[in-house]
């Protein structure tokens, strides 16, 4: 499997491509959400192969990517302006703040020598992408945020969520994935329509195998008072043309949160997909893809034989 060292951490990535003799395709990067992996973006990427070379990767601490810095490997590629001690110190300071994950993406693109890309991100990954759009606008052509939005701080609700989330992350025995129908029960809260069993099982497996520190750390950084204050500001100052897609029955990030975020900036176009929840790209792929293609305004390029 292909791995690349990004800021001292081994990141899994893969290219989904279809050869073209007639033109150089733009690149679309996919970012997954909390406790997931790039696996659930596979079908969306396959559907866009005529228009894009698709780059899928797993966030630090999730899926097949490492959760901790690999100091020895990082030290071998020390920048000329840094001593090994300075490089190691910088790596050890990596946190689970979403801004750090945005910086991870910037480093990944630099390592792969990608100058300007399209980005499609989901859930927590969409928050990371919004931060990335504002920190590195020169690297983004257009962006798609799937199931994202702004929320108000509620001290009691947040405390309860963090407490429950801590229990969920702590109690993840590997044998849980072998119990019949657990994948269906696990995904019930995320879905309005059913999705194929292999996709349900893959998501459950990703959740069970996520790095403990990363899974717990991002619960606190993505759902926090600071984040509730930051994200409205981030949406308000976006300069990258952005499509925000919401699922009508999403219980994780209700569609109204997405509508409120989009209303803050005329660069953000809002689309609600009926009869879907937190995974509209899997629950109603044809409608999702149609909406994405309309936004991107990129016609299908004919192949030259």
Coordinates of C-alpha atoms in Angstrom, one line a residue:
X1 CA 0.0 0.0 0.0
X2 CA 1.3 3.5 -0.8
X3 CA 2.4 5.6 2.2
X4 CA 3.9 9.0 2.4
X5 CA 5.6 10.7 5.4
X6 CA 3.7 13.9 6.2
X7 CA 5.1 16.0 9.0
X8 CA 6.6 12.9 10.5
X9 CA 3.5 10.7 10.3
X10 CA 3.0 7.9 7.8
X11 CA -0.1 8.7 5.8
X12 CA -2.0 6.3 3.5
X13 CA -2.9 7.6 0.2
X14 CA -4.1 6.3 -3.2
X15 CA -4.7 7.6 -6.7
X16 CA -7.9 6.7 -8.5
X17 CA -7.3 7.5 -12.2
X18 CA -8.5 6.7 -15.6
X19 CA -6.0 7.3 -18.5
X20 CA -6.7 10.1 -20.9
X21 CA -4.9 10.8 -24.1
X22 CA -6.5 14.1 -24.9
X23 CA -6.0 16.3 -21.8
X24 CA -4.4 16.7 -18.4
X25 CA -7.1 16.3 -15.8
X26 CA -7.4 18.4 -12.7
X27 CA -7.0 16.7 -9.3
X28 CA -9.8 16.3 -6.8
X29 CA -8.8 15.5 -3.2
X30 CA -11.2 13.8 -0.9
X31 CA -11.2 14.2 2.9
X32 CA -13.2 11.9 5.1
X33 CA -14.8 12.6 8.5
X34 CA -14.4 11.5 12.1
X35 CA -13.4 7.9 12.7
X36 CA -13.7 7.1 9.0
X37 CA -11.3 6.6 6.1
X38 CA -10.9 7.4 2.4
X39 CA -12.6 4.0 1.7
X40 CA -16.1 5.5 1.7
X41 CA -15.2 8.0 -0.9
X42 CA -14.1 5.3 -3.4
X43 CA -17.5 5.1 -5.2
X44 CA -17.7 8.9 -5.6
X45 CA -14.2 9.1 -6.9
X46 CA -14.9 6.3 -9.4
X47 CA -17.9 8.2 -10.7
X48 CA -15.7 11.3 -11.4
X49 CA -12.8 9.6 -13.2
X50 CA -13.7 11.1 -16.6
X51 CA -13.3 14.6 -15.2
X52 CA -10.6 14.2 -12.5
X53 CA -7.6 12.4 -11.2
X54 CA -8.8 11.6 -7.7
X55 CA -6.5 11.6 -4.6
X56 CA -7.8 9.8 -1.5
X57 CA -6.0 9.8 1.8
X58 CA -6.6 8.9 5.4
X59 CA -6.3 11.6 8.0
X60 CA -3.6 11.3 10.7
X61 CA -4.8 8.7 13.3
X62 CA -7.6 7.3 11.2
X63 CA -8.0 4.5 8.6
X64 CA -4.7 3.2 7.5
X65 CA -2.6 6.3 8.5
X66 CA -0.4 6.4 11.5
X67 CA -1.3 8.3 14.6
X68 CA 2.1 9.2 16.0
X69 CA 5.2 10.8 14.4
X70 CA 7.9 8.5 13.1
X71 CA 10.8 10.5 14.4
X72 CA 13.6 8.6 12.7
X73 CA 12.0 8.8 9.2
X74 CA 11.2 12.5 9.8
X75 CA 14.7 13.2 10.8
X76 CA 16.1 11.8 7.5
X77 CA 14.3 14.5 5.5
X78 CA 15.2 17.5 7.7
X79 CA 15.0 20.8 5.9
X80 CA 18.2 22.6 5.3
X81 CA 17.1 25.4 7.5
X82 CA 16.4 23.2 10.5
X83 CA 18.6 21.1 12.7
X84 CA 17.4 17.5 13.5
X85 CA 16.5 18.7 17.0
X86 CA 14.4 21.5 15.7
X87 CA 12.6 19.1 13.3
X88 CA 11.9 16.6 16.0
X89 CA 10.6 19.3 18.3
X90 CA 8.2 20.6 15.6
X91 CA 6.9 17.1 15.0
X92 CA 6.3 16.4 18.7
X93 CA 4.1 19.5 18.9
X94 CA 1.5 18.0 16.5
X95 CA -1.9 18.3 18.1
X96 CA -5.5 17.2 17.2
X97 CA -6.6 20.8 16.4
X98 CA -8.4 20.9 13.1
X99 CA -6.0 23.6 11.9
X100 CA -3.2 21.1 12.3
X101 CA -5.0 18.7 10.0
X102 CA -5.3 21.5 7.5
X103 CA -1.6 22.0 7.7
X104 CA -1.2 18.2 7.2
X105 CA -3.1 18.5 3.9
X106 CA -0.9 21.4 2.8
X107 CA 2.2 19.3 3.5
X108 CA 0.7 16.3 1.7
X109 CA 0.1 18.4 -1.4
X110 CA 3.6 19.8 -1.3
X111 CA 5.1 16.3 -1.0
X112 CA 3.1 15.1 -4.0
X113 CA 4.0 18.4 -5.9
X114 CA 0.3 19.4 -6.4
X115 CA -0.1 23.1 -6.9
X116 CA -3.8 23.7 -7.2
X117 CA -6.6 21.2 -6.6
X118 CA -10.4 20.7 -6.1
X119 CA -11.4 19.4 -2.7
X120 CA -14.5 17.4 -1.6
X121 CA -14.6 16.9 2.1
X122 CA -17.2 15.4 4.5
X123 CA -18.3 16.1 8.1
X124 CA -15.3 16.8 10.3
X125 CA -13.2 16.7 7.1
X126 CA -15.3 19.5 5.8
X127 CA -14.4 21.7 8.8
X128 CA -10.8 20.9 8.1
X129 CA -11.3 21.8 4.4
X130 CA -13.0 25.2 5.3
X131 CA -9.9 26.0 7.4
X132 CA -7.7 24.9 4.6
X133 CA -9.5 27.1 2.1
X134 CA -8.8 30.2 4.1
X135 CA -5.2 29.3 5.1
X136 CA -4.2 28.1 1.6
X137 CA -6.6 29.7 -0.9
X138 CA -3.9 29.6 -3.6
X139 CA -4.0 25.8 -3.5
X140 CA -7.8 25.4 -4.1
X141 CA -9.7 25.8 -7.4
X142 CA -13.2 25.0 -6.0
X143 CA -14.4 23.2 -2.9
X144 CA -17.3 20.9 -1.9
X145 CA -18.3 20.6 1.7
X146 CA -20.5 17.7 2.4
X147 CA -22.5 17.7 5.6
X148 CA -21.0 20.8 7.3
X149 CA -22.2 23.9 9.0
X150 CA -22.1 26.2 12.0
X151 CA -23.4 25.5 15.5
X152 CA -24.1 27.4 18.7
X153 CA -22.2 26.6 21.9
X154 CA -24.2 24.8 24.6
X155 CA -22.1 24.1 27.7
X156 CA -24.3 21.2 29.1
X157 CA -24.9 19.6 25.7
X158 CA -21.2 19.8 24.8
X159 CA -20.1 18.3 28.2
X160 CA -22.6 15.5 27.7
X161 CA -21.4 14.8 24.2
X162 CA -17.7 14.8 25.3
X163 CA -18.5 12.4 28.1
X164 CA -20.5 10.0 25.9
X165 CA -17.9 10.3 23.1
X166 CA -15.2 9.3 25.6
X167 CA -17.1 6.2 26.5
X168 CA -17.7 5.3 22.8
X169 CA -14.0 5.7 22.0
X170 CA -12.8 3.8 25.0
X171 CA -15.2 0.8 24.5
X172 CA -14.3 -0.5 21.0
X173 CA -13.5 -4.2 21.3
X174 CA -12.4 -5.7 17.9
X175 CA -14.8 -8.5 18.3
X176 CA -17.7 -6.1 18.0
X177 CA -17.3 -6.1 14.2
X178 CA -17.9 -9.9 14.1
X179 CA -21.4 -9.7 15.6
X180 CA -24.2 -10.0 12.9
X181 CA -26.1 -6.9 12.1
X182 CA -23.9 -4.6 14.3
X183 CA -22.8 -2.7 11.2
X184 CA -26.5 -2.0 10.4
X185 CA -27.2 -0.8 14.0
X186 CA -23.9 1.2 14.1
X187 CA -24.8 3.1 10.9
X188 CA -28.5 3.6 11.7
X189 CA -28.0 7.0 13.2
X190 CA -26.0 8.2 10.2
X191 CA -28.4 7.1 7.5
X192 CA -31.9 7.7 6.1
X193 CA -31.5 5.3 3.2
X194 CA -29.7 2.0 3.3
X195 CA -26.2 1.7 1.8
X196 CA -24.5 -1.5 0.7
X197 CA -23.3 -3.9 3.4
X198 CA -19.6 -3.7 2.5
X199 CA -19.7 0.1 3.0
X200 CA -21.4 -0.3 6.4
X201 CA -18.8 -2.9 7.5
X202 CA -15.9 -0.8 6.3
X203 CA -17.0 2.2 8.3
X204 CA -17.5 0.1 11.4
X205 CA -14.0 -1.3 10.9
X206 CA -12.5 2.1 10.5
X207 CA -14.2 3.2 13.8
X208 CA -12.9 0.2 15.7
X209 CA -9.3 0.7 14.4
X210 CA -9.0 4.5 14.8
X211 CA -6.1 5.7 17.0
X212 CA -7.4 6.3 20.5
X213 CA -5.7 9.7 21.0
X214 CA -6.8 10.9 17.6
X215 CA -10.4 9.8 17.9
X216 CA -10.7 11.3 21.4
X217 CA -8.7 14.4 20.6
X218 CA -10.8 15.3 17.6
X219 CA -14.0 14.9 19.5
X220 CA -12.9 17.7 21.8
X221 CA -11.4 19.9 19.1
X222 CA -14.2 19.6 16.5
X223 CA -17.1 20.0 18.9
X224 CA -16.0 22.9 21.2
X225 CA -16.7 26.4 22.3
X226 CA -13.7 27.6 20.3
X227 CA -14.9 25.8 17.2
X228 CA -18.4 27.2 17.5
X229 CA -16.9 30.7 17.6
X230 CA -14.3 30.1 14.8
X231 CA -16.4 28.4 12.1
X232 CA -18.8 31.3 11.5
X233 CA -15.8 33.5 11.0
X234 CA -14.2 31.0 8.6
X235 CA -17.4 30.7 6.5
X236 CA -17.8 34.4 6.4
X237 CA -14.3 35.0 4.9
X238 CA -14.2 32.2 2.4
X239 CA -13.0 33.4 -1.0
X240 CA -13.0 29.9 -2.7
X241 CA -16.1 29.1 -4.6
X242 CA -17.8 26.4 -2.5
X243 CA -20.8 24.1 -2.7
X244 CA -22.2 23.0 0.7
X245 CA -24.3 19.8 0.4
X246 CA -26.6 18.8 3.3
X247 CA -28.7 15.8 3.9
X248 CA -32.4 16.5 4.6
X249 CA -32.6 14.1 7.6
X250 CA -29.0 14.4 8.9
X251 CA -29.0 14.0 12.7
X252 CA -25.3 14.6 13.1
X253 CA -25.1 18.0 11.3
X254 CA -28.7 19.1 10.6
X255 CA -29.3 20.7 7.3
X256 CA -30.2 24.0 8.9
X257 CA -26.7 24.3 10.2
X258 CA -25.4 24.1 6.7
X259 CA -28.0 26.6 5.5
X260 CA -26.9 29.1 8.1
X261 CA -23.3 28.6 7.2
X262 CA -24.0 29.1 3.5
X263 CA -26.0 32.3 4.2
X264 CA -22.9 34.0 5.6
X265 CA -21.1 34.2 2.3
X266 CA -22.2 34.6 -1.3
X267 CA -19.3 32.4 -2.4
X268 CA -21.1 29.4 -0.8
X269 CA -23.8 27.7 -2.6
X270 CA -26.2 25.6 -0.6
X271 CA -27.9 22.3 -1.8
X272 CA -30.1 20.0 0.3
X273 CA -30.5 16.5 -0.9
X274 CA -34.0 15.1 -0.1
X275 CA -34.4 11.8 1.7
X276 CA -30.7 11.5 2.7
X277 CA -28.9 11.9 6.1
X278 CA -25.2 12.1 6.9
X279 CA -23.9 10.3 3.8
X280 CA -25.8 11.8 0.9
X281 CA -23.0 10.7 -1.5
X282 CA -23.7 7.1 -0.7
X283 CA -27.5 7.3 0.0
X284 CA -28.4 9.0 -3.2
X285 CA -25.3 8.9 -5.4
X286 CA -27.0 10.0 -8.7
X287 CA -28.5 13.2 -7.3
X288 CA -25.3 14.0 -5.3
X289 CA -23.1 13.6 -8.4
X290 CA -25.5 15.6 -10.6
X291 CA -25.4 18.5 -8.1
X292 CA -21.6 18.3 -7.9
X293 CA -21.2 18.3 -11.7
X294 CA -23.5 21.3 -12.0
X295 CA -21.5 23.2 -9.5
X296 CA -18.2 22.4 -11.1
X297 CA -19.4 23.2 -14.6
X298 CA -16.8 20.9 -16.1
X299 CA -18.2 19.1 -19.2
X300 CA -17.2 15.5 -19.9
X301 CA -14.1 15.6 -22.1
X302 CA -14.1 13.2 -25.0
X303 CA -11.3 10.6 -25.3
X304 CA -9.1 10.7 -28.4
X305 CA -8.4 7.2 -29.7

